[in-house]
JSON list of C-alpha atoms and ligand atoms in Angstrom, two decimals:
[
{"chain": "A", "resi": 20, "resn": "MET", "atom": "CA", "xyz": [64.94, -121.35, 64.80]},
{"chain": "A", "resi": 21, "resn": "MET", "atom": "CA", "xyz": [65.55, -120.16, 68.36]},
{"chain": "A", "resi": 22, "resn": "ALA", "atom": "CA", "xyz": [67.32, -117.10, 67.09]},
{"chain": "A", "resi": 23, "resn": "LEU", "atom": "CA", "xyz": [64.58, -116.39, 64.59]},
{"chain": "A", "resi": 24, "resn": "SER", "atom": "CA", "xyz": [61.77, -116.52, 67.11]},
{"chain": "A", "resi": 25, "resn": "ALA", "atom": "CA", "xyz": [63.72, -114.28, 69.49]},
{"chain": "A", "resi": 26, "resn": "ASP", "atom": "CA", "xyz": [64.18, -111.82, 66.62]},
{"chain": "A", "resi": 27, "resn": "PHE", "atom": "CA", "xyz": [60.52, -112.00, 65.78]},
{"chain": "A", "resi": 28, "resn": "GLU", "atom": "CA", "xyz": [59.49, -111.29, 69.34]},
{"chain": "A", "resi": 29, "resn": "GLN", "atom": "CA", "xyz": [61.84, -108.35, 69.48]},
{"chain": "A", "resi": 30, "resn": "MET", "atom": "CA", "xyz": [60.44, -106.93, 66.23]},
{"chain": "A", "resi": 31, "resn": "ALA", "atom": "CA", "xyz": [56.88, -107.53, 67.41]},
{"chain": "A", "resi": 32, "resn": "ASP", "atom": "CA", "xyz": [57.63, -105.66, 70.66]},
{"chain": "A", "resi": 33, "resn": "ARG", "atom": "CA", "xyz": [59.13, -102.76, 68.75]},
{"chain": "A", "resi": 34, "resn": "VAL", "atom": "CA", "xyz": [56.13, -102.53, 66.44]},
{"chain": "A", "resi": 35, "resn": "ALA", "atom": "CA", "xyz": [53.72, -102.67, 69.38]},
{"chain": "A", "resi": 36, "resn": "GLU", "atom": "CA", "xyz": [55.63, -99.82, 71.03]},
{"chain": "A", "resi": 37, "resn": "ILE", "atom": "CA", "xyz": [55.54, -97.79, 67.79]},
{"chain": "A", "resi": 38, "resn": "ARG", "atom": "CA", "xyz": [51.78, -98.36, 67.54]},
{"chain": "A", "resi": 39, "resn": "ARG", "atom": "CA", "xyz": [51.32, -97.18, 71.13]},
{"chain": "A", "resi": 40, "resn": "LYS", "atom": "CA", "xyz": [53.31, -94.03, 70.46]},
{"chain": "A", "resi": 41, "resn": "ILE", "atom": "CA", "xyz": [51.42, -93.37, 67.22]},
{"chain": "A", "resi": 42, "resn": "ALA", "atom": "CA", "xyz": [48.12, -93.73, 69.10]},
{"chain": "A", "resi": 43, "resn": "LYS", "atom": "CA", "xyz": [49.30, -91.36, 71.81]},
{"chain": "A", "resi": 44, "resn": "ALA", "atom": "CA", "xyz": [50.53, -88.73, 69.35]},
{"chain": "A", "resi": 45, "resn": "ALA", "atom": "CA", "xyz": [47.31, -89.03, 67.33]},
{"chain": "A", "resi": 46, "resn": "ALA", "atom": "CA", "xyz": [45.20, -88.62, 70.48]},
{"chain": "A", "resi": 47, "resn": "ALA", "atom": "CA", "xyz": [47.22, -85.54, 71.49]},
{"chain": "A", "resi": 48, "resn": "ALA", "atom": "CA", "xyz": [46.41, -84.02, 68.10]},
{"chain": "A", "resi": 49, "resn": "GLY", "atom": "CA", "xyz": [42.75, -85.05, 68.17]},
{"chain": "A", "resi": 50, "resn": "ARG", "atom": "CA", "xyz": [43.28, -87.51, 65.33]},
{"chain": "A", "resi": 51, "resn": "ASP", "atom": "CA", "xyz": [42.11, -91.06, 64.76]},
{"chain": "A", "resi": 52, "resn": "PRO", "atom": "CA", "xyz": [45.20, -93.34, 64.85]},
{"chain": "A", "resi": 53, "resn": "ALA", "atom": "CA", "xyz": [43.59, -95.45, 62.12]},
{"chain": "A", "resi": 54, "resn": "GLU", "atom": "CA", "xyz": [44.39, -92.55, 59.74]},
{"chain": "A", "resi": 55, "resn": "VAL", "atom": "CA", "xyz": [48.09, -93.29, 60.12]},
{"chain": "A", "resi": 56, "resn": "PHE", "atom": "CA", "xyz": [49.62, -96.10, 58.07]},
{"chain": "A", "resi": 57, "resn": "LEU", "atom": "CA", "xyz": [52.76, -97.74, 59.36]},
{"chain": "A", "resi": 58, "resn": "CYS", "atom": "CA", "xyz": [55.19, -98.33, 56.52]},
{"chain": "A", "resi": 59, "resn": "ALA", "atom": "CA", "xyz": [58.10, -100.68, 57.27]},
{"chain": "A", "resi": 60, "resn": "ALA", "atom": "CA", "xyz": [61.14, -99.23, 55.47]},
{"chain": "A", "resi": 61, "resn": "CYS", "atom": "CA", "xyz": [62.86, -102.51, 54.67]},
{"chain": "A", "resi": 62, "resn": "LYS", "atom": "CA", "xyz": [65.96, -101.39, 52.78]},
{"chain": "A", "resi": 63, "resn": "ALA", "atom": "CA", "xyz": [68.95, -103.70, 53.17]},
{"chain": "A", "resi": 64, "resn": "GLN", "atom": "CA", "xyz": [66.80, -106.43, 54.75]},
{"chain": "A", "resi": 65, "resn": "THR", "atom": "CA", "xyz": [66.82, -109.94, 53.32]},
{"chain": "A", "resi": 66, "resn": "SER", "atom": "CA", "xyz": [63.69, -111.42, 51.78]},
{"chain": "A", "resi": 67, "resn": "GLY", "atom": "CA", "xyz": [63.55, -113.77, 54.76]},
{"chain": "A", "resi": 68, "resn": "THR", "atom": "CA", "xyz": [63.43, -110.91, 57.26]},
{"chain": "A", "resi": 69, "resn": "VAL", "atom": "CA", "xyz": [60.90, -109.00, 55.18]},
{"chain": "A", "resi": 70, "resn": "ARG", "atom": "CA", "xyz": [58.71, -112.10, 54.95]},
{"chain": "A", "resi": 71, "resn": "PHE", "atom": "CA", "xyz": [59.01, -112.57, 58.67]},
{"chain": "A", "resi": 72, "resn": "SER", "atom": "CA", "xyz": [58.07, -108.95, 59.37]},
{"chain": "A", "resi": 73, "resn": "ALA", "atom": "CA", "xyz": [54.99, -109.17, 57.13]},
{"chain": "A", "resi": 74, "resn": "ALA", "atom": "CA", "xyz": [53.28, -111.00, 59.99]},
{"chain": "A", "resi": 75, "resn": "LEU", "atom": "CA", "xyz": [53.74, -107.96, 62.26]},
{"chain": "A", "resi": 76, "resn": "ASP", "atom": "CA", "xyz": [51.22, -105.19, 62.82]},
{"chain": "A", "resi": 77, "resn": "ILE", "atom": "CA", "xyz": [52.46, -103.08, 59.92]},
{"chain": "A", "resi": 78, "resn": "ASP", "atom": "CA", "xyz": [50.31, -101.80, 57.06]},
{"chain": "A", "resi": 79, "resn": "LEU", "atom": "CA", "xyz": [52.74, -101.83, 54.17]},
{"chain": "A", "resi": 80, "resn": "PHE", "atom": "CA", "xyz": [56.36, -101.95, 53.06]},
{"chain": "A", "resi": 81, "resn": "GLY", "atom": "CA", "xyz": [58.55, -99.17, 51.70]},
{"chain": "A", "resi": 82, "resn": "GLU", "atom": "CA", "xyz": [61.31, -100.07, 49.24]},
{"chain": "A", "resi": 83, "resn": "ASN", "atom": "CA", "xyz": [64.24, -97.82, 48.35]},
{"chain": "A", "resi": 84, "resn": "ARG", "atom": "CA", "xyz": [65.99, -99.87, 45.75]},
{"chain": "A", "resi": 85, "resn": "MET", "atom": "CA", "xyz": [64.58, -101.28, 42.57]},
{"chain": "A", "resi": 86, "resn": "GLN", "atom": "CA", "xyz": [66.72, -104.46, 42.84]},
{"chain": "A", "resi": 87, "resn": "GLU", "atom": "CA", "xyz": [65.47, -105.18, 46.34]},
{"chain": "A", "resi": 88, "resn": "LEU", "atom": "CA", "xyz": [61.89, -104.57, 45.27]},
{"chain": "A", "resi": 89, "resn": "ARG", "atom": "CA", "xyz": [62.29, -107.12, 42.47]},
{"chain": "A", "resi": 90, "resn": "GLU", "atom": "CA", "xyz": [63.96, -109.62, 44.75]},
{"chain": "A", "resi": 91, "resn": "HIS", "atom": "CA", "xyz": [61.31, -109.28, 47.48]},
{"chain": "A", "resi": 92, "resn": "LEU", "atom": "CA", "xyz": [58.49, -109.60, 44.96]},
{"chain": "A", "resi": 93, "resn": "LYS", "atom": "CA", "xyz": [60.10, -112.67, 43.43]},
{"chain": "A", "resi": 94, "resn": "GLU", "atom": "CA", "xyz": [60.33, -114.25, 46.88]},
{"chain": "A", "resi": 95, "resn": "ASP", "atom": "CA", "xyz": [56.77, -113.16, 47.74]},
{"chain": "A", "resi": 96, "resn": "ALA", "atom": "CA", "xyz": [58.29, -111.54, 50.84]},
{"chain": "A", "resi": 97, "resn": "PHE", "atom": "CA", "xyz": [55.47, -109.01, 51.34]},
{"chain": "A", "resi": 98, "resn": "ALA", "atom": "CA", "xyz": [52.97, -111.83, 51.82]},
{"chain": "A", "resi": 99, "resn": "GLY", "atom": "CA", "xyz": [50.17, -109.84, 50.23]},
{"chain": "A", "resi": 100, "resn": "LYS", "atom": "CA", "xyz": [50.79, -106.55, 52.02]},
{"chain": "A", "resi": 101, "resn": "PRO", "atom": "CA", "xyz": [51.12, -103.50, 49.77]},
{"chain": "A", "resi": 102, "resn": "CYS", "atom": "CA", "xyz": [54.51, -102.14, 48.84]},
{"chain": "A", "resi": 103, "resn": "HIS", "atom": "CA", "xyz": [55.40, -98.51, 48.20]},
{"chain": "A", "resi": 104, "resn": "PHE", "atom": "CA", "xyz": [58.51, -97.15, 46.52]},
{"chain": "A", "resi": 105, "resn": "ILE", "atom": "CA", "xyz": [60.16, -94.56, 48.77]},
{"chain": "A", "resi": 106, "resn": "GLY", "atom": "CA", "xyz": [63.69, -94.22, 47.35]},
{"chain": "A", "resi": 107, "resn": "GLN", "atom": "CA", "xyz": [65.11, -92.16, 44.52]},
{"chain": "A", "resi": 108, "resn": "LEU", "atom": "CA", "xyz": [63.94, -93.47, 41.18]},
{"chain": "A", "resi": 109, "resn": "GLN", "atom": "CA", "xyz": [65.82, -93.14, 37.91]},
{"chain": "A", "resi": 110, "resn": "THR", "atom": "CA", "xyz": [63.77, -92.63, 34.78]},
{"chain": "A", "resi": 111, "resn": "ASN", "atom": "CA", "xyz": [65.29, -95.70, 33.11]},
{"chain": "A", "resi": 112, "resn": "LYS", "atom": "CA", "xyz": [64.17, -97.90, 36.00]},
{"chain": "A", "resi": 113, "resn": "VAL", "atom": "CA", "xyz": [60.51, -96.92, 36.21]},
{"chain": "A", "resi": 114, "resn": "ARG", "atom": "CA", "xyz": [59.29, -100.00, 34.36]},
{"chain": "A", "resi": 115, "resn": "HIS", "atom": "CA", "xyz": [60.40, -102.14, 37.30]},
{"chain": "A", "resi": 116, "resn": "VAL", "atom": "CA", "xyz": [58.40, -100.06, 39.76]},
{"chain": "A", "resi": 117, "resn": "VAL", "atom": "CA", "xyz": [55.25, -98.84, 37.98]},
{"chain": "A", "resi": 118, "resn": "GLY", "atom": "CA", "xyz": [52.37, -101.22, 38.60]},
{"chain": "A", "resi": 119, "resn": "LYS", "atom": "CA", "xyz": [54.33, -103.01, 41.32]},
{"chain": "A", "resi": 120, "resn": "ALA", "atom": "CA", "xyz": [54.47, -100.25, 43.93]},
{"chain": "A", "resi": 121, "resn": "ALA", "atom": "CA", "xyz": [51.00, -99.13, 44.99]},
{"chain": "A", "resi": 122, "resn": "LEU", "atom": "CA", "xyz": [52.40, -95.63, 45.60]},
{"chain": "A", "resi": 123, "resn": "ILE", "atom": "CA", "xyz": [55.64, -93.98, 44.47]},
{"chain": "A", "resi": 124, "resn": "HIS", "atom": "CA", "xyz": [56.67, -91.41, 47.13]},
{"chain": "A", "resi": 125, "resn": "SER", "atom": "CA", "xyz": [59.65, -89.82, 45.43]},
{"chain": "A", "resi": 126, "resn": "VAL", "atom": "CA", "xyz": [58.51, -88.06, 42.26]},
{"chain": "A", "resi": 127, "resn": "ASP", "atom": "CA", "xyz": [60.25, -84.70, 41.94]},
{"chain": "A", "resi": 128, "resn": "CYS", "atom": "CA", "xyz": [60.48, -83.65, 38.29]},
{"chain": "A", "resi": 129, "resn": "ARG", "atom": "CA", "xyz": [58.55, -83.61, 35.03]},
{"chain": "A", "resi": 130, "resn": "ARG", "atom": "CA", "xyz": [60.94, -86.01, 33.37]},
{"chain": "A", "resi": 131, "resn": "LEU", "atom": "CA", "xyz": [60.16, -88.65, 35.95]},
{"chain": "A", "resi": 132, "resn": "MET", "atom": "CA", "xyz": [56.42, -87.92, 35.67]},
{"chain": "A", "resi": 133, "resn": "ASP", "atom": "CA", "xyz": [56.66, -88.39, 31.90]},
{"chain": "A", "resi": 134, "resn": "ALA", "atom": "CA", "xyz": [58.52, -91.69, 32.26]},
{"chain": "A", "resi": 135, "resn": "ILE", "atom": "CA", "xyz": [55.97, -93.01, 34.76]},
{"chain": "A", "resi": 136, "resn": "GLN", "atom": "CA", "xyz": [53.12, -91.76, 32.58]},
{"chain": "A", "resi": 137, "resn": "THR", "atom": "CA", "xyz": [54.50, -93.61, 29.53]},
{"chain": "A", "resi": 138, "resn": "GLU", "atom": "CA", "xyz": [54.95, -96.85, 31.46]},
{"chain": "A", "resi": 139, "resn": "ALA", "atom": "CA", "xyz": [51.57, -96.63, 33.24]},
{"chain": "A", "resi": 140, "resn": "SER", "atom": "CA", "xyz": [49.86, -95.91, 29.94]},
{"chain": "A", "resi": 141, "resn": "GLY", "atom": "CA", "xyz": [51.56, -98.95, 28.39]},
{"chain": "A", "resi": 142, "resn": "GLN", "atom": "CA", "xyz": [50.37, -101.10, 31.28]},
{"chain": "A", "resi": 143, "resn": "LYS", "atom": "CA", "xyz": [46.91, -99.48, 31.07]},
{"chain": "A", "resi": 144, "resn": "ILE", "atom": "CA", "xyz": [46.92, -98.62, 34.76]},
{"chain": "A", "resi": 145, "resn": "ARG", "atom": "CA", "xyz": [46.65, -95.56, 36.95]},
{"chain": "A", "resi": 146, "resn": "GLN", "atom": "CA", "xyz": [49.79, -95.06, 39.05]},
{"chain": "A", "resi": 147, "resn": "ASP", "atom": "CA", "xyz": [49.48, -93.24, 42.37]},
{"chain": "A", "resi": 148, "resn": "ILE", "atom": "CA", "xyz": [52.39, -90.92, 43.20]},
{"chain": "A", "resi": 149, "resn": "LEU", "atom": "CA", "xyz": [53.52, -88.39, 45.80]},
{"chain": "A", "resi": 150, "resn": "PHE", "atom": "CA", "xyz": [55.68, -85.38, 45.14]},
{"chain": "A", "resi": 151, "resn": "GLU", "atom": "CA", "xyz": [58.81, -85.32, 47.25]},
{"chain": "A", "resi": 152, "resn": "ILE", "atom": "CA", "xyz": [59.53, -81.83, 48.56]},
{"chain": "A", "resi": 153, "resn": "ASN", "atom": "CA", "xyz": [63.04, -80.64, 49.40]},
{"chain": "A", "resi": 154, "resn": "LEU", "atom": "CA", "xyz": [61.87, -78.29, 52.15]},
{"chain": "A", "resi": 155, "resn": "GLU", "atom": "CA", "xyz": [65.26, -76.87, 53.08]},
{"chain": "A", "resi": 156, "resn": "ARG", "atom": "CA", "xyz": [66.67, -76.80, 49.54]},
{"chain": "A", "resi": 157, "resn": "GLU", "atom": "CA", "xyz": [69.54, -79.09, 50.43]},
{"chain": "A", "resi": 158, "resn": "ASN", "atom": "CA", "xyz": [71.73, -79.54, 47.38]},
{"chain": "A", "resi": 159, "resn": "SER", "atom": "CA", "xyz": [72.56, -83.12, 48.18]},
{"chain": "A", "resi": 160, "resn": "LYS", "atom": "CA", "xyz": [68.94, -84.18, 48.46]},
{"chain": "A", "resi": 161, "resn": "ALA", "atom": "CA", "xyz": [66.21, -85.25, 46.10]},
{"chain": "A", "resi": 162, "resn": "GLY", "atom": "CA", "xyz": [62.91, -83.42, 45.96]},
{"chain": "A", "resi": 163, "resn": "VAL", "atom": "CA", "xyz": [61.39, -80.40, 44.29]},
{"chain": "A", "resi": 164, "resn": "SER", "atom": "CA", "xyz": [61.52, -77.00, 45.98]},
{"chain": "A", "resi": 165, "resn": "GLU", "atom": "CA", "xyz": [58.29, -75.57, 47.36]},
{"chain": "A", "resi": 166, "resn": "ASP", "atom": "CA", "xyz": [58.32, -73.07, 44.49]},
{"chain": "A", "resi": 167, "resn": "GLY", "atom": "CA", "xyz": [58.49, -75.86, 41.95]},
{"chain": "A", "resi": 168, "resn": "LEU", "atom": "CA", "xyz": [55.43, -77.71, 43.21]},
{"chain": "A", "resi": 169, "resn": "ASP", "atom": "CA", "xyz": [52.84, -75.76, 41.22]},
{"chain": "A", "resi": 170, "resn": "ALA", "atom": "CA", "xyz": [54.53, -76.57, 37.94]},
{"chain": "A", "resi": 171, "resn": "LEU", "atom": "CA", "xyz": [54.49, -80.28, 38.76]},
{"chain": "A", "resi": 172, "resn": "LEU", "atom": "CA", "xyz": [50.82, -80.12, 39.74]},
{"chain": "A", "resi": 173, "resn": "GLU", "atom": "CA", "xyz": [50.07, -78.40, 36.44]},
{"chain": "A", "resi": 174, "resn": "HIS", "atom": "CA", "xyz": [51.95, -81.05, 34.57]},
{"chain": "A", "resi": 175, "resn": "THR", "atom": "CA", "xyz": [49.44, -83.64, 35.81]},
{"chain": "A", "resi": 176, "resn": "ASP", "atom": "CA", "xyz": [47.21, -82.26, 33.03]},
{"chain": "A", "resi": 177, "resn": "ASP", "atom": "CA", "xyz": [49.55, -84.04, 30.59]},
{"chain": "A", "resi": 178, "resn": "CYS", "atom": "CA", "xyz": [49.69, -87.24, 32.63]},
{"chain": "A", "resi": 179, "resn": "PRO", "atom": "CA", "xyz": [46.29, -88.93, 32.52]},
{"chain": "A", "resi": 180, "resn": "ASN", "atom": "CA", "xyz": [47.66, -92.20, 33.95]},
{"chain": "A", "resi": 181, "resn": "LEU", "atom": "CA", "xyz": [49.03, -90.56, 37.09]},
{"chain": "A", "resi": 182, "resn": "ARG", "atom": "CA", "xyz": [47.17, -89.67, 40.22]},
{"chain": "A", "resi": 183, "resn": "VAL", "atom": "CA", "xyz": [48.88, -87.40, 42.74]},
{"chain": "A", "resi": 184, "resn": "ARG", "atom": "CA", "xyz": [47.95, -88.44, 46.25]},
{"chain": "A", "resi": 185, "resn": "GLY", "atom": "CA", "xyz": [49.99, -85.93, 48.24]},
{"chain": "A", "resi": 186, "resn": "LEU", "atom": "CA", "xyz": [53.45, -85.02, 49.46]},
{"chain": "A", "resi": 187, "resn": "MET", "atom": "CA", "xyz": [56.50, -86.61, 51.02]},
{"chain": "A", "resi": 188, "resn": "ALA", "atom": "CA", "xyz": [59.54, -85.05, 52.69]},
{"chain": "A", "resi": 189, "resn": "ILE", "atom": "CA", "xyz": [62.66, -86.00, 54.61]},
{"chain": "A", "resi": 190, "resn": "PRO", "atom": "CA", "xyz": [63.81, -83.16, 56.89]},
{"chain": "A", "resi": 191, "resn": "PRO", "atom": "CA", "xyz": [67.57, -82.68, 57.36]},
{"chain": "A", "resi": 192, "resn": "ALA", "atom": "CA", "xyz": [69.02, -85.39, 59.60]},
{"chain": "A", "resi": 193, "resn": "ASP", "atom": "CA", "xyz": [70.81, -82.89, 61.85]},
{"chain": "A", "resi": 194, "resn": "TYR", "atom": "CA", "xyz": [67.70, -80.86, 62.70]},
{"chain": "A", "resi": 195, "resn": "THR", "atom": "CA", "xyz": [66.48, -80.58, 66.29]},
{"chain": "A", "resi": 196, "resn": "GLU", "atom": "CA", "xyz": [63.08, -81.96, 67.22]},
{"chain": "A", "resi": 197, "resn": "ASP", "atom": "CA", "xyz": [61.54, -78.50, 67.00]},
{"chain": "A", "resi": 198, "resn": "GLU", "atom": "CA", "xyz": [63.05, -77.78, 63.60]},
{"chain": "A", "resi": 199, "resn": "THR", "atom": "CA", "xyz": [61.94, -81.15, 62.31]},
{"chain": "A", "resi": 200, "resn": "ARG", "atom": "CA", "xyz": [58.42, -80.62, 63.56]},
{"chain": "A", "resi": 201, "resn": "ARG", "atom": "CA", "xyz": [58.29, -77.23, 61.87]},
{"chain": "A", "resi": 202, "resn": "CYS", "atom": "CA", "xyz": [59.24, -78.95, 58.60]},
{"chain": "A", "resi": 203, "resn": "PHE", "atom": "CA", "xyz": [56.33, -81.36, 59.02]},
{"chain": "A", "resi": 204, "resn": "ALA", "atom": "CA", "xyz": [53.96, -78.47, 59.72]},
{"chain": "A", "resi": 205, "resn": "ARG", "atom": "CA", "xyz": [55.15, -76.74, 56.56]},
{"chain": "A", "resi": 206, "resn": "LEU", "atom": "CA", "xyz": [54.57, -79.86, 54.49]},
{"chain": "A", "resi": 207, "resn": "ARG", "atom": "CA", "xyz": [51.03, -80.09, 55.83]},
{"chain": "A", "resi": 208, "resn": "GLU", "atom": "CA", "xyz": [50.39, -76.43, 54.98]},
{"chain": "A", "resi": 209, "resn": "LEU", "atom": "CA", "xyz": [51.79, -77.00, 51.51]},
{"chain": "A", "resi": 210, "resn": "LEU", "atom": "CA", "xyz": [49.40, -79.91, 50.99]},
{"chain": "A", "resi": 211, "resn": "GLU", "atom": "CA", "xyz": [46.47, -77.83, 52.22]},
{"chain": "A", "resi": 212, "resn": "ARG", "atom": "CA", "xyz": [47.32, -75.07, 49.78]},
{"chain": "A", "resi": 213, "resn": "ALA", "atom": "CA", "xyz": [47.81, -77.52, 46.91]},
{"chain": "A", "resi": 214, "resn": "GLY", "atom": "CA", "xyz": [44.46, -79.07, 47.83]},
{"chain": "A", "resi": 215, "resn": "ALA", "atom": "CA", "xyz": [42.76, -76.17, 46.08]},
{"chain": "A", "resi": 216, "resn": "ARG", "atom": "CA", "xyz": [43.80, -77.88, 42.85]},
{"chain": "A", "resi": 217, "resn": "ARG", "atom": "CA", "xyz": [41.97, -81.08, 43.67]},
{"chain": "A", "resi": 218, "resn": "ASN", "atom": "CA", "xyz": [40.64, -82.83, 40.57]},
{"chain": "A", "resi": 219, "resn": "ASP", "atom": "CA", "xyz": [40.59, -86.39, 39.29]},
{"chain": "A", "resi": 220, "resn": "ARG", "atom": "CA", "xyz": [44.35, -86.33, 38.72]},
{"chain": "A", "resi": 221, "resn": "ALA", "atom": "CA", "xyz": [45.16, -84.94, 42.14]},
{"chain": "A", "resi": 222, "resn": "VAL", "atom": "CA", "xyz": [43.45, -86.39, 45.19]},
{"chain": "A", "resi": 223, "resn": "LEU", "atom": "CA", "xyz": [45.56, -84.80, 47.86]},
{"chain": "A", "resi": 224, "resn": "ASP", "atom": "CA", "xyz": [44.94, -86.82, 51.00]},
{"chain": "A", "resi": 225, "resn": "THR", "atom": "CA", "xyz": [48.36, -88.27, 51.80]},
{"chain": "A", "resi": 226, "resn": "LEU", "atom": "CA", "xyz": [51.27, -86.91, 53.85]},
{"chain": "A", "resi": 227, "resn": "SER", "atom": "CA", "xyz": [54.26, -89.25, 54.00]},
{"chain": "A", "resi": 228, "resn": "MET", "atom": "CA", "xyz": [56.52, -87.95, 56.74]},
{"chain": "A", "resi": 229, "resn": "GLY", "atom": "CA", "xyz": [58.27, -89.14, 59.89]},
{"chain": "A", "resi": 230, "resn": "MET", "atom": "CA", "xyz": [60.93, -91.82, 60.38]},
{"chain": "A", "resi": 231, "resn": "SER", "atom": "CA", "xyz": [62.27, -93.75, 63.38]},
{"chain": "A", "resi": 232, "resn": "GLY", "atom": "CA", "xyz": [63.36, -90.64, 65.28]},
{"chain": "A", "resi": 233, "resn": "SER", "atom": "CA", "xyz": [60.56, -88.31, 64.28]},
{"chain": "A", "resi": 234, "resn": "TYR", "atom": "CA", "xyz": [57.31, -90.15, 63.68]},
{"chain": "A", "resi": 235, "resn": "GLU", "atom": "CA", "xyz": [55.50, -88.88, 66.78]},
{"chain": "A", "resi": 236, "resn": "ALA", "atom": "CA", "xyz": [56.05, -85.26, 65.75]},
{"chain": "A", "resi": 237, "resn": "ALA", "atom": "CA", "xyz": [54.96, -86.19, 62.23]},
{"chain": "A", "resi": 238, "resn": "VAL", "atom": "CA", "xyz": [51.72, -87.77, 63.47]},
{"chain": "A", "resi": 239, "resn": "MET", "atom": "CA", "xyz": [50.98, -84.67, 65.53]},
{"chain": "A", "resi": 240, "resn": "GLU", "atom": "CA", "xyz": [51.41, -82.59, 62.38]},
{"chain": "A", "resi": 241, "resn": "GLY", "atom": "CA", "xyz": [49.14, -84.74, 60.24]},
{"chain": "A", "resi": 242, "resn": "ALA", "atom": "CA", "xyz": [51.19, -87.59, 58.77]},
{"chain": "A", "resi": 243, "resn": "THR", "atom": "CA", "xyz": [49.09, -90.30, 57.13]},
{"chain": "A", "resi": 244, "resn": "ILE", "atom": "CA", "xyz": [52.09, -92.55, 56.40]},
{"chain": "A", "resi": 245, "resn": "VAL", "atom": "CA", "xyz": [55.13, -92.86, 58.69]},
{"chain": "A", "resi": 246, "resn": "ARG", "atom": "CA", "xyz": [58.15, -94.70, 57.24]},
{"chain": "A", "resi": 247, "resn": "ILE", "atom": "CA", "xyz": [60.07, -96.59, 59.89]},
{"chain": "A", "resi": 248, "resn": "GLY", "atom": "CA", "xyz": [63.16, -98.71, 59.32]},
{"chain": "A", "resi": 249, "resn": "ARG", "atom": "CA", "xyz": [65.60, -98.91, 62.24]},
{"chain": "A", "resi": 250, "resn": "GLY", "atom": "CA", "xyz": [62.79, -98.64, 64.76]},
{"chain": "A", "resi": 251, "resn": "ILE", "atom": "CA", "xyz": [61.43, -101.95, 63.49]},
{"chain": "A", "resi": 252, "resn": "TYR", "atom": "CA", "xyz": [64.46, -103.86, 62.16]},
{"chain": "A", "resi": 253, "resn": "GLY", "atom": "CA", "xyz": [67.24, -102.42, 64.33]},
{"chain": "A", "resi": 254, "resn": "GLU", "atom": "CA", "xyz": [70.36, -100.66, 63.03]},
{"chain": "A", "resi": 255, "resn": "ARG", "atom": "CA", "xyz": [71.30, -101.37, 59.42]},
{"chain": "A", "resi": 256, "resn": "ASN", "atom": "CA", "xyz": [74.65, -102.20, 57.92]},
{"chain": "A", "resi": 257, "resn": "GLY", "atom": "CA", "xyz": [73.80, -101.21, 54.37]},
{"chain": "B", "resi": 308, "resn": "PLP", "atom": "C1", "xyz": [65.48, -95.57, 55.29]},
{"chain": "B", "resi": 308, "resn": "PLP", "atom": "C2", "xyz": [64.34, -94.66, 55.04]},
{"chain": "B", "resi": 308, "resn": "PLP", "atom": "C3", "xyz": [63.36, -94.44, 56.03]},
{"chain": "B", "resi": 308, "resn": "PLP", "atom": "C4", "xyz": [63.44, -95.03, 57.40]},
{"chain": "B", "resi": 308, "resn": "PLP", "atom": "O1", "xyz": [64.50, -94.48, 58.12]},
{"chain": "B", "resi": 308, "resn": "PLP", "atom": "P1", "xyz": [64.81, -95.00, 59.62]},
{"chain": "B", "resi": 308, "resn": "PLP", "atom": "O2", "xyz": [65.62, -93.89, 60.19]},
{"chain": "B", "resi": 308, "resn": "PLP", "atom": "O3", "xyz": [65.54, -96.26, 59.48]},
{"chain": "B", "resi": 308, "resn": "PLP", "atom": "O4", "xyz": [63.50, -95.14, 60.29]},
{"chain": "B", "resi": 308, "resn": "PLP", "atom": "C5", "xyz": [62.30, -93.62, 55.69]},
{"chain": "B", "resi": 308, "resn": "PLP", "atom": "N1", "xyz": [62.20, -93.04, 54.48]},
{"chain": "B", "resi": 308, "resn": "PLP", "atom": "C6", "xyz": [63.11, -93.22, 53.52]},
{"chain": "B", "resi": 308, "resn": "PLP", "atom": "C7", "xyz": [62.93, -92.55, 52.21]},
{"chain": "B", "resi": 308, "resn": "PLP", "atom": "C8", "xyz": [64.22, -94.03, 53.77]},
{"chain": "B", "resi": 308, "resn": "PLP", "atom": "O5", "xyz": [65.13, -94.19, 52.82]}
]
């Protein structure tokens, strides 16, 4: 119990510091910090730790792995806070995620849209999604290229049970602060341009960008969700 409460205090301090930095970055950009949701990226954390962290000043959880999402839901680890799916999603796994994640951040192809559409239709729900953009066209990374975005937006016409809320991106890990910030600016511009297509299947108000090392730059460039893992939970093993 001693160890746990020390851990909790440490996590609470980290979250308070993150909130302060978000507020400062938002103020510098003339934004209201309440526009920025803090997503705790809880991959590789136990249900116990997730449950523990649900009492912190975070808005929602971000899950990368379908198995962990199932486990954490089974254990009621989110304690009523929303959960988003932020990791790569295989088409044959969508049934475990649709209707459970309030927002799926990582949609990057028509095949995945179709699979989510089929499942959401079966469940008679509307599933919110983001398109993940591979800004630097890294071969190893998920995400659609900027050029491919229009085709995905058009495909929403065939997906009445989807609602596109915006865009997500993960800039290359080896980029400098300046390069990373330029990526965030480009994602915002891309969202603004896509916003011309706004209709009932595309309500483009969400920018998911910024992680432990880059969230202040992301907030200055318009992030509405920052996804922070190590900054809250400490370094991961898995
Ligand atoms: C792990 C992860 C994060 C958080 O990364 P940290 O560097 O631990 O803050 C954010 N987004 C996605 C998609 C992730 O997989």
